[in-house]
Amino acid sequence: MTVNMDDSTQYERTGTRSLFLAGCLATLVMLAVSLVRRGAPASDPLVELAAQMALKALPTSIFSFLLESLRSFAKPLLVVGVVSGMALVGGGMALLQPSLIEVMTVRRRIVRLVSMAIGVWFPLAFFVLLAEANSETALTNQRLIGIGLSSAIDAIVFAIAVYLIYPALVGLFARQSTRVDSLDPSRRRLLIGGATALVAISAGYLGKLVVDVRKGAIGGKRAGIPPEVTPVHQFYVVSKNVLDPDPDVDRWALHITGLVANPMTLAYVDLAGMTDVEQPTTLTCISNKIGGDLVSNGVWRGVRLVDVLTRAGVQPDAVDLALYAADGYTESIPLARAMGEDVLLAVQLNGEPLNETHGAPARLIVPGKYGIKNVKWIEKIDLVAGDFRGYWQQRGWTEDATIQTFSRIDLPSNRAVVERGAIDLGGIAYAGDRGVKAVELSFDGGSTWRKVDEVQQIAALSWVIWRSTWNADSAGAYRVMVRATDGNGDVQTSSRRDPIPSGATGYHAIEIGVI
Ligand SMILES: Nc1nc2c(c(=O)[nH]1)N[C@H]1C(S)=C(S)[C@@H](COP(=O)(O)O)O[C@H]1N2
Ligand SMILES: [Mo]
């Protein structure tokens, strides 16, 4: 069948086709560039995010069936599928943009480019947020900013790529048709050459990913078992603030007021001069999900709070310590707990002065209590006769904040696909100042439990690191569950509860694909 088209219809067809294809190809470029950024904070490559989402969305039966039938091709095929799907979406996104015209003033081009980048940014950021909300990774302010930035970079790369590829495609199609095209031949050749190179390099890079994936490069974001002591730059950060305070060390002071014989004001030099304790302590956030990453182990240096309180002379009617920080944050701890030898006013983390995000110049460390009680940027300790309700208590969270016993599987990551044989498992467990006595695994949904091969104790107030080897001899999906027993002999509770109001409980479980 032949259809007679006038020039404008044909032009429109060429334009639409070029735009759709440009969107598909620009997606490949964007995905490749996002792979290059792998490892930078909060910038998980888009392919990995999408592949993880797809993997997690699969029902166990299908996951298991695919592994058994496709074996080592399962993951590369998944990546190819995800990349193709995203490319089609990218083509559609490009079509949604106002049609591009080859000859435009520079200003109009820039305006179009920016509007396209913004138009792509929102759905992209939404997609990443959705992927993150599905994972154990906590959405902190810092992570939100990271997602905003990395998806903005992705969107800009996409828009620029569309702008480079689109005219080349129009030129290519125009050469095949009889339509006289407005680009001069040398410019057209340059554009086609450049765009082809751009797409070829990106496609090559994505192709390499597919090969890497067979070797296990994709699957889970956590990089295995964490180090015994968390490096400062990896230490989790939580704060209520969008912009954290940064008190001036020279003007900063800690005030001890209220029911004390000698109200005191300690300057930073006073506190630093008194520093005489070093104590490894694990910190974890009360909003950490089961299997979550809001937990880190640090070596804190500082002064025992009890020494400061003794100097101030606590009066007998004092009950609570009301704590005030430079960001308006408030908390409280019972006097009885505050007098414990392990409660510190810390000025150093891992041998360095506290940095701004971890509470410089001084913070409280209260072992066994969730992060909320570990007040950063502390400025005032007021001894009061009654119960004092702080920032989070006024918002429905627990006042006691004793850490619930928890354990986590870090190796392999959830829905990782590994080769049959001896498989290394590992992770952490923590029970606050009660300590961890035992860690057990279950491979049958909790009916039977067996002790892990090794529980590495690091320090009295630190998490433990556990390791085990497990032999898997047939392909399929396996569910592994972990639980810990605290120093009092109490087994971690299996009942699943949300973080609010007193910290999450329940067992962490992962699924391992064996091929
Ligand atoms: N002043 C102040 N202290 C604070 C907070 C805060 O928002 N302001 N957040 C608390 C919470 S919820 C946690 S989990 C820990 C986190 O400490 P980190 O960021 O050093 O890991 O700090 C606690 N101390
Ligand atoms: Mo927290």
Coordinates of C-alpha atoms and ligand atoms in Angstrom, one line a residue:
M1 CA 0.0 0.0 0.0
T2 CA 1.3 3.4 -0.8
V3 CA 0.3 6.5 0.9
N4 CA 0.8 9.9 -0.5
M5 CA 2.1 12.3 2.1
D6 CA 2.8 15.9 1.8
D7 CA 6.1 17.2 3.0
S8 CA 4.8 18.3 6.4
T9 CA 3.3 14.9 7.3
Q10 CA 6.5 13.2 6.4
Y11 CA 8.5 15.8 8.3
E12 CA 6.3 15.2 11.3
R13 CA 6.8 11.4 11.1
T14 CA 10.5 11.7 10.8
G15 CA 10.5 14.1 13.7
T16 CA 8.4 11.9 15.9
R17 CA 10.3 8.8 15.0
S18 CA 13.6 10.6 15.6
L19 CA 12.5 12.0 18.9
F20 CA 11.3 8.6 20.2
L21 CA 14.5 6.9 19.1
A22 CA 16.6 9.8 20.5
G23 CA 14.8 9.3 23.9
C24 CA 15.6 5.5 23.8
L25 CA 19.3 6.1 22.9
A26 CA 19.6 9.0 25.4
T27 CA 18.4 6.7 28.1
L28 CA 21.3 4.3 27.3
V29 CA 23.7 7.3 27.7
M30 CA 22.1 8.3 30.9
L31 CA 22.3 4.8 32.4
A32 CA 25.9 4.4 31.3
V33 CA 26.8 7.8 32.9
S34 CA 25.0 6.8 36.1
L35 CA 27.1 3.6 36.2
V36 CA 30.3 5.8 36.2
R37 CA 29.1 7.5 39.3
R38 CA 28.7 4.2 41.1
G39 CA 30.0 4.5 44.7
A40 CA 29.4 8.2 45.1
P41 CA 27.1 9.0 48.0
A42 CA 23.4 8.3 47.4
S43 CA 24.0 7.6 43.7
D44 CA 23.2 4.0 43.1
P45 CA 23.3 3.3 39.4
L46 CA 19.8 3.5 37.9
V47 CA 20.1 0.1 36.3
E48 CA 20.9 -1.5 39.7
L49 CA 18.0 0.3 41.4
A50 CA 15.6 -0.9 38.7
A51 CA 17.0 -4.4 38.6
Q52 CA 16.7 -4.7 42.4
M53 CA 13.1 -3.4 42.3
A54 CA 12.3 -5.9 39.6
L55 CA 14.0 -8.7 41.5
K56 CA 12.2 -7.9 44.7
A57 CA 8.9 -7.5 43.0
L58 CA 9.1 -11.1 41.7
P59 CA 7.1 -13.6 43.7
T60 CA 9.3 -16.2 45.3
S61 CA 7.9 -19.0 43.1
I62 CA 8.8 -17.1 39.9
F63 CA 12.2 -16.1 41.3
S64 CA 12.9 -19.7 42.1
F65 CA 11.6 -21.0 38.7
L66 CA 13.7 -18.4 36.7
L67 CA 16.8 -19.4 38.6
E68 CA 16.3 -23.1 38.1
S69 CA 15.5 -22.8 34.4
L70 CA 17.8 -19.9 33.3
R71 CA 20.7 -20.6 35.7
S72 CA 23.5 -18.2 35.2
F73 CA 21.7 -16.3 32.4
A74 CA 19.0 -15.2 34.7
K75 CA 20.7 -12.0 35.9
P76 CA 22.1 -10.8 32.6
L77 CA 18.7 -11.3 31.0
L78 CA 17.1 -9.3 33.8
V79 CA 19.5 -6.4 33.2
V80 CA 18.8 -6.5 29.4
G81 CA 15.1 -6.5 30.2
V82 CA 15.4 -3.6 32.6
V83 CA 17.6 -1.6 30.2
S84 CA 15.2 -2.1 27.3
G85 CA 12.2 -1.3 29.4
M86 CA 13.9 1.9 30.7
A87 CA 14.9 2.8 27.1
L88 CA 11.3 2.6 26.0
V89 CA 10.2 4.7 28.9
G90 CA 12.9 7.2 27.9
G91 CA 11.6 7.3 24.3
G92 CA 8.1 8.0 25.7
M93 CA 9.5 10.8 27.9
A94 CA 11.2 12.4 24.9
L95 CA 7.9 12.3 23.0
L96 CA 6.2 14.2 25.8
Q97 CA 8.6 17.1 25.4
P98 CA 7.6 19.8 23.0
S99 CA 8.8 18.9 19.5
L100 CA 12.4 19.9 18.8
I101 CA 13.2 22.0 15.8
E102 CA 16.7 21.8 14.4
V103 CA 17.2 25.4 13.8
M104 CA 16.6 27.4 16.9
T105 CA 18.2 30.3 18.6
V106 CA 20.7 29.4 21.3
R107 CA 18.5 30.9 23.9
R108 CA 15.5 28.9 22.8
R109 CA 17.6 25.7 22.8
I110 CA 18.8 26.4 26.3
V111 CA 15.2 27.0 27.5
R112 CA 14.0 23.8 25.9
L113 CA 16.9 21.9 27.3
V114 CA 16.3 23.1 30.8
S115 CA 12.5 22.5 30.6
M116 CA 13.2 18.9 29.3
A117 CA 15.7 18.3 32.1
I118 CA 13.1 19.5 34.7
G119 CA 10.4 17.4 33.1
V120 CA 12.5 14.3 33.4
W121 CA 13.9 15.1 36.8
F122 CA 10.6 14.8 38.7
P123 CA 9.6 11.3 37.5
L124 CA 13.1 10.1 37.8
A125 CA 13.5 11.3 41.4
F126 CA 10.1 9.8 42.2
F127 CA 11.3 6.5 40.7
V128 CA 14.5 6.5 42.8
L129 CA 12.5 7.4 45.9
L130 CA 10.1 4.5 45.3
A131 CA 13.1 2.2 44.9
E132 CA 14.6 3.5 48.1
A133 CA 11.3 3.2 50.0
N134 CA 11.3 -0.4 49.1
S135 CA 14.7 -1.1 50.5
E136 CA 16.1 -1.2 54.1
T137 CA 18.1 1.9 53.4
A138 CA 16.7 4.7 55.6
L139 CA 15.6 7.9 53.9
T140 CA 17.5 10.5 55.9
N141 CA 17.7 14.2 55.0
Q142 CA 21.1 13.7 53.6
R143 CA 19.9 10.8 51.4
L144 CA 17.0 12.8 50.1
I145 CA 19.4 15.6 49.1
G146 CA 21.6 13.0 47.5
I147 CA 18.7 11.5 45.5
G148 CA 17.6 15.0 44.4
L149 CA 21.1 15.8 43.2
S150 CA 21.9 12.5 41.5
S151 CA 18.5 12.3 39.7
A152 CA 19.1 16.0 38.6
I153 CA 22.4 14.9 37.1
D154 CA 20.7 12.0 35.4
A155 CA 18.0 14.2 34.0
I156 CA 20.5 16.8 32.7
V157 CA 22.5 14.0 31.0
F158 CA 19.4 12.7 29.4
A159 CA 18.3 16.1 28.1
I160 CA 21.7 16.9 26.7
A161 CA 21.9 13.4 25.1
V162 CA 18.5 13.9 23.4
Y163 CA 19.6 17.2 22.1
L164 CA 22.8 15.8 20.6
I165 CA 21.2 12.6 19.2
Y166 CA 17.9 14.0 17.9
P167 CA 19.3 16.2 15.1
A168 CA 21.7 13.4 14.0
L169 CA 18.7 11.1 13.7
V170 CA 16.7 13.6 11.7
G171 CA 19.7 14.1 9.5
L172 CA 20.0 10.3 9.0
F173 CA 16.4 9.8 8.2
A174 CA 16.4 12.9 5.9
R175 CA 19.3 11.5 4.0
Q176 CA 17.3 8.3 3.3
S177 CA 14.2 10.3 2.2
T178 CA 13.9 12.7 -0.6
R179 CA 13.1 15.6 1.7
V180 CA 15.5 18.4 1.5
D181 CA 16.9 19.0 4.9
S182 CA 18.0 22.2 6.4
L183 CA 21.3 21.0 7.7
D184 CA 24.4 21.3 5.5
P185 CA 26.0 18.0 4.7
S186 CA 29.3 18.5 6.6
R187 CA 27.4 19.4 9.8
R188 CA 25.1 16.5 9.3
R189 CA 28.0 14.1 9.0
L190 CA 29.6 15.5 12.2
L191 CA 26.3 15.2 14.1
I192 CA 25.7 11.6 13.0
G193 CA 29.2 10.6 13.7
G194 CA 29.3 12.2 17.2
A195 CA 25.9 10.8 18.2
T196 CA 26.8 7.4 17.0
A197 CA 30.0 7.4 19.0
L198 CA 28.1 8.6 22.1
V199 CA 25.5 5.9 21.8
A200 CA 28.2 3.2 20.9
I201 CA 30.3 4.0 24.0
S202 CA 27.3 3.9 26.2
A203 CA 26.0 0.7 24.8
G204 CA 29.4 -0.8 25.1
Y205 CA 29.5 0.2 28.8
L206 CA 26.1 -1.2 29.4
G207 CA 27.1 -4.4 27.6
K208 CA 30.1 -4.8 29.9
L209 CA 27.6 -4.5 32.8
V210 CA 25.7 -7.4 31.5
V211 CA 28.9 -9.5 31.4
D212 CA 29.9 -8.3 34.9
V213 CA 26.5 -9.3 36.2
R214 CA 27.1 -12.9 35.3
K215 CA 30.1 -12.7 37.7
G216 CA 27.9 -11.2 40.4
A217 CA 28.5 -7.5 40.1
I218 CA 24.9 -6.7 40.7
G219 CA 22.7 -7.7 43.6
G220 CA 22.2 -5.8 46.7
K221 CA 23.7 -2.5 47.8
R222 CA 25.4 -3.3 51.0
A223 CA 29.1 -4.1 50.5
G224 CA 29.1 -7.3 52.6
I225 CA 30.0 -7.5 56.3
P226 CA 30.8 -4.0 57.7
P227 CA 34.2 -3.2 59.2
E228 CA 34.5 -3.6 63.0
V229 CA 34.7 0.1 63.5
T230 CA 32.8 2.3 61.1
P231 CA 35.0 4.9 59.4
V232 CA 33.7 8.4 60.1
H233 CA 32.7 9.1 56.5
Q234 CA 30.6 6.0 56.5
F235 CA 29.1 6.5 60.0
Y236 CA 25.3 6.9 59.7
V237 CA 23.9 10.3 60.2
V238 CA 20.5 11.3 61.5
S239 CA 19.3 14.7 62.6
K240 CA 16.0 16.5 62.7
N241 CA 17.6 19.5 60.9
V242 CA 17.8 20.3 57.2
L243 CA 20.7 22.5 58.1
D244 CA 22.7 21.3 61.1
P245 CA 24.2 23.8 63.6
D246 CA 27.9 24.4 63.7
P247 CA 28.7 26.0 67.1
D248 CA 31.8 28.1 67.3
V249 CA 34.3 26.1 69.4
D250 CA 35.8 29.2 71.1
R251 CA 32.4 30.5 72.1
W252 CA 30.7 27.2 72.8
A253 CA 30.1 26.2 76.5
L254 CA 28.3 23.4 78.3
H255 CA 26.1 24.6 81.1
I256 CA 25.3 22.4 84.1
T257 CA 22.3 23.9 85.8
G258 CA 19.3 23.2 88.0
L259 CA 19.4 21.0 91.1
V260 CA 23.2 21.1 91.6
A261 CA 25.3 22.5 94.4
N262 CA 27.7 24.3 92.0
P263 CA 26.2 25.3 88.7
M264 CA 29.0 25.1 86.1
T265 CA 30.0 26.4 82.7
L266 CA 32.6 24.3 80.9
A267 CA 34.4 25.7 77.9
Y268 CA 35.6 23.4 75.1
V269 CA 39.2 23.6 76.4
D270 CA 38.0 22.5 79.9
L271 CA 36.2 19.5 78.5
A272 CA 39.0 18.6 76.1
G273 CA 41.5 18.9 79.0
M274 CA 39.5 16.5 81.2
T275 CA 39.2 13.9 78.4
D276 CA 40.4 10.6 79.8
V277 CA 38.1 7.8 78.5
E278 CA 38.1 5.9 75.2
Q279 CA 35.1 3.7 74.6
P280 CA 33.9 1.8 71.6
T281 CA 30.2 2.0 71.4
T282 CA 27.6 1.1 68.8
L283 CA 25.0 3.7 68.0
T284 CA 21.7 2.9 66.3
C285 CA 18.7 5.0 65.4
I286 CA 15.2 4.1 66.8
S287 CA 13.8 4.5 63.3
N288 CA 16.1 1.8 61.9
K289 CA 14.0 -0.7 60.0
I290 CA 14.6 -4.5 60.4
G291 CA 17.8 -5.2 58.5
G292 CA 18.3 -1.4 58.2
D293 CA 21.6 0.5 57.9
L294 CA 21.1 3.2 60.6
V295 CA 23.7 1.6 62.9
S296 CA 27.4 2.1 63.2
N297 CA 30.2 1.4 65.6
G298 CA 32.6 4.1 66.7
V299 CA 35.4 4.6 69.2
W300 CA 34.4 7.6 71.3
R301 CA 36.8 9.7 73.4
G302 CA 35.6 12.1 76.1
V303 CA 34.8 12.6 79.8
R304 CA 32.6 10.4 82.0
L305 CA 29.3 12.3 82.6
V306 CA 29.3 11.1 86.2
D307 CA 32.6 12.9 86.8
V308 CA 31.1 16.2 85.6
L309 CA 28.0 15.6 87.7
T310 CA 30.0 14.8 90.8
R311 CA 31.9 18.0 90.4
A312 CA 28.6 19.9 90.1
G313 CA 27.2 18.2 93.2
V314 CA 23.9 16.7 92.4
Q315 CA 21.1 17.5 94.9
P316 CA 19.1 14.6 96.3
D317 CA 15.8 15.7 94.8
A318 CA 17.1 15.6 91.2
V319 CA 15.3 12.9 89.0
D320 CA 15.9 13.6 85.4
L321 CA 18.6 15.3 83.3
A322 CA 17.0 17.6 80.8
L323 CA 19.3 17.9 77.8
Y324 CA 19.4 20.9 75.4
A325 CA 21.3 21.2 72.1
A326 CA 22.3 24.0 69.8
D327 CA 19.6 23.1 67.3
G328 CA 16.7 23.3 69.7
Y329 CA 16.7 19.6 70.2
T330 CA 15.8 18.3 73.7
E331 CA 16.0 15.0 75.4
S332 CA 16.2 13.5 78.9
I333 CA 17.8 10.7 80.7
P334 CA 17.0 9.5 84.3
L335 CA 19.7 10.5 86.8
A336 CA 20.2 6.9 87.7
R337 CA 21.3 6.1 84.2
A338 CA 23.3 9.3 83.8
M339 CA 25.5 8.2 86.8
G340 CA 26.6 5.1 84.9
E341 CA 30.4 4.8 84.2
D342 CA 29.7 4.3 80.5
V343 CA 27.8 7.5 79.8
L344 CA 30.2 9.9 78.0
L345 CA 30.4 13.5 77.0
A346 CA 32.3 12.7 73.8
V347 CA 34.6 15.1 71.9
Q348 CA 36.2 12.6 69.5
L349 CA 35.1 9.9 67.2
N350 CA 37.7 7.4 65.9
G351 CA 40.6 9.5 67.0
E352 CA 39.4 12.7 65.3
P353 CA 37.6 15.7 66.8
L354 CA 33.8 15.2 66.3
N355 CA 32.8 16.7 63.0
E356 CA 29.9 19.0 62.4
T357 CA 27.4 16.2 61.4
H358 CA 28.2 14.0 64.5
G359 CA 27.6 16.8 67.0
A360 CA 30.8 19.0 67.3
P361 CA 32.1 20.1 69.6
A362 CA 30.6 17.7 72.1
R363 CA 27.8 15.1 72.3
L364 CA 26.4 12.6 74.7
I365 CA 27.0 8.8 74.3
V366 CA 24.4 6.7 76.3
P367 CA 25.2 3.0 75.6
G368 CA 22.2 0.8 75.5
K369 CA 19.8 3.6 74.5
Y370 CA 18.7 4.5 71.0
G371 CA 20.4 7.4 69.1
I372 CA 17.7 9.8 70.2
K373 CA 19.2 9.9 73.7
N374 CA 22.7 10.5 72.3
V375 CA 22.3 14.3 72.0
K376 CA 24.6 16.0 69.5
W377 CA 25.7 19.7 69.8
I378 CA 24.9 19.5 73.5
E379 CA 24.8 22.9 75.3
K380 CA 23.0 22.5 78.5
I381 CA 22.3 19.8 81.1
D382 CA 19.5 20.9 83.5
L383 CA 18.8 18.7 86.6
V384 CA 15.1 18.6 87.3
A385 CA 12.9 17.1 90.0
G386 CA 10.3 15.6 87.7
D387 CA 9.9 13.8 84.4
F388 CA 11.1 15.8 81.4
R389 CA 9.7 15.0 77.9
G390 CA 12.0 15.9 75.0
Y391 CA 11.6 16.6 71.3
W392 CA 10.8 13.0 70.2
Q393 CA 8.6 12.2 73.2
Q394 CA 6.4 15.1 72.4
R395 CA 6.0 13.4 69.0
G396 CA 4.9 10.0 70.3
W397 CA 8.2 8.2 70.7
T398 CA 9.3 6.2 73.7
E399 CA 10.8 7.9 76.7
D400 CA 12.8 4.8 77.8
A401 CA 14.5 4.1 74.4
T402 CA 16.3 0.9 75.5
I403 CA 17.7 -0.7 72.4
Q404 CA 15.9 -3.8 71.2
T405 CA 18.0 -6.8 70.5
F406 CA 18.5 -7.1 66.7
S407 CA 20.6 -9.0 64.2
R408 CA 21.2 -8.5 60.5
I409 CA 22.4 -10.6 57.5
D410 CA 24.8 -8.5 55.4
L411 CA 26.3 -11.3 53.3
P412 CA 25.0 -12.2 50.8
S413 CA 22.5 -9.3 50.1
N414 CA 18.8 -10.0 49.8
R415 CA 18.0 -11.7 46.4
A416 CA 21.6 -12.1 45.6
V417 CA 22.3 -14.9 43.1
V418 CA 25.2 -17.1 44.0
E419 CA 26.8 -20.3 42.7
R420 CA 26.0 -23.5 44.4
G421 CA 28.5 -24.9 46.9
A422 CA 29.9 -23.4 50.1
I423 CA 28.2 -20.0 50.6
D424 CA 29.6 -17.4 53.0
L425 CA 27.1 -15.8 55.3
G426 CA 27.7 -13.0 57.7
G427 CA 26.4 -9.9 59.5
I428 CA 26.0 -8.1 62.7
A429 CA 24.0 -8.3 65.9
Y430 CA 23.6 -5.9 68.8
A431 CA 21.8 -5.8 72.1
G432 CA 23.0 -2.5 73.6
D433 CA 24.7 -2.7 76.9
R434 CA 23.3 -6.2 77.5
G435 CA 25.8 -7.7 75.0
V436 CA 25.2 -10.5 72.6
K437 CA 25.6 -14.1 73.8
A438 CA 24.6 -16.1 70.6
V439 CA 23.5 -15.7 67.0
E440 CA 21.5 -18.3 65.2
L441 CA 20.3 -19.0 61.6
S442 CA 17.2 -20.7 60.4
F443 CA 16.7 -22.1 56.9
D444 CA 13.2 -23.5 57.4
G445 CA 11.2 -20.4 58.4
G446 CA 12.1 -20.5 62.0
S447 CA 11.2 -24.1 62.9
T448 CA 14.8 -25.0 63.7
W449 CA 17.8 -22.8 64.5
R450 CA 21.5 -23.5 64.5
K451 CA 24.3 -21.5 65.9
V452 CA 26.5 -19.5 63.5
D453 CA 30.1 -20.7 63.1
E454 CA 31.7 -17.7 64.7
V455 CA 30.6 -14.7 66.8
Q456 CA 33.3 -12.0 66.9
Q457 CA 33.1 -9.9 70.1
I458 CA 34.7 -6.5 69.5
A459 CA 34.1 -4.6 72.8
A460 CA 31.6 -4.8 75.6
L461 CA 29.4 -2.0 74.1
S462 CA 29.9 -2.8 70.5
W463 CA 28.0 -4.9 68.0
V464 CA 29.3 -8.4 67.3
I465 CA 30.2 -9.6 63.8
W466 CA 29.0 -13.1 63.0
R467 CA 30.1 -15.5 60.2
S468 CA 28.9 -18.9 58.9
T469 CA 29.4 -21.1 55.9
W470 CA 26.4 -22.9 54.4
N471 CA 26.4 -25.6 51.8
A472 CA 23.7 -25.3 49.1
D473 CA 23.8 -28.1 46.6
S474 CA 20.7 -27.5 44.5
A475 CA 19.5 -24.5 42.5
G476 CA 16.6 -22.5 43.7
A477 CA 15.6 -19.8 46.2
Y478 CA 16.4 -20.1 49.9
R479 CA 15.2 -18.0 52.8
V480 CA 17.6 -17.4 55.6
M481 CA 16.6 -15.9 58.9
V482 CA 18.7 -14.6 61.8
R483 CA 18.2 -14.0 65.5
A484 CA 20.3 -13.1 68.5
T485 CA 20.3 -13.8 72.2
D486 CA 21.3 -11.0 74.5
G487 CA 23.6 -11.2 77.5
N488 CA 20.7 -11.9 79.9
G489 CA 19.8 -15.0 77.9
D490 CA 16.7 -13.4 76.3
V491 CA 16.1 -14.4 72.7
Q492 CA 15.3 -11.7 70.2
T493 CA 11.6 -11.4 69.8
S494 CA 10.1 -12.7 66.5
S495 CA 7.0 -10.4 66.7
R496 CA 7.3 -7.8 64.0
R497 CA 6.8 -4.2 65.1
D498 CA 7.4 -0.9 63.4
P499 CA 10.1 1.4 64.6
I500 CA 7.5 3.8 66.2
P501 CA 7.2 4.1 69.2
S502 CA 10.0 2.0 70.7
G503 CA 12.2 0.6 67.9
A504 CA 11.6 -2.1 65.3
T505 CA 11.4 -5.8 66.4
G506 CA 11.2 -9.0 64.4
Y507 CA 13.7 -11.2 62.5
H508 CA 15.7 -10.1 59.5
A509 CA 15.4 -12.6 56.6
I510 CA 16.9 -12.7 53.1
E511 CA 16.3 -14.7 50.1
I512 CA 19.3 -16.2 48.3
G513 CA 19.1 -17.4 44.7
V514 CA 21.3 -20.4 44.1
I515 CA 22.3 -21.3 40.5
Ligands
LIG1 N1 21.0 17.9 68.8 C1 20.6 16.8 68.2 N2 21.0 15.6 68.7 C2 20.6 14.4 68.1 C3 19.7 14.5 67.0 C4 19.2 15.7 66.6 O1 18.4 15.9 65.6 N3 19.7 16.9 67.2 N4 19.3 13.3 66.4 C5 19.4 12.1 67.2 C6 19.2 10.8 66.5 S1 17.5 10.5 66.1 C7 20.2 9.9 66.3 S2 19.8 8.4 65.6 C8 21.6 10.2 66.6 C9 22.4 10.0 65.3 O2 23.7 10.3 65.6 P1 24.8 10.3 64.4 O3 24.2 11.2 63.4 O4 26.1 10.8 65.0 O5 24.9 8.9 63.9 O6 21.7 11.6 67.0 C10 20.7 12.0 67.9 N5 21.1 13.3 68.5
MO2 MO 17.4 8.3 65.7

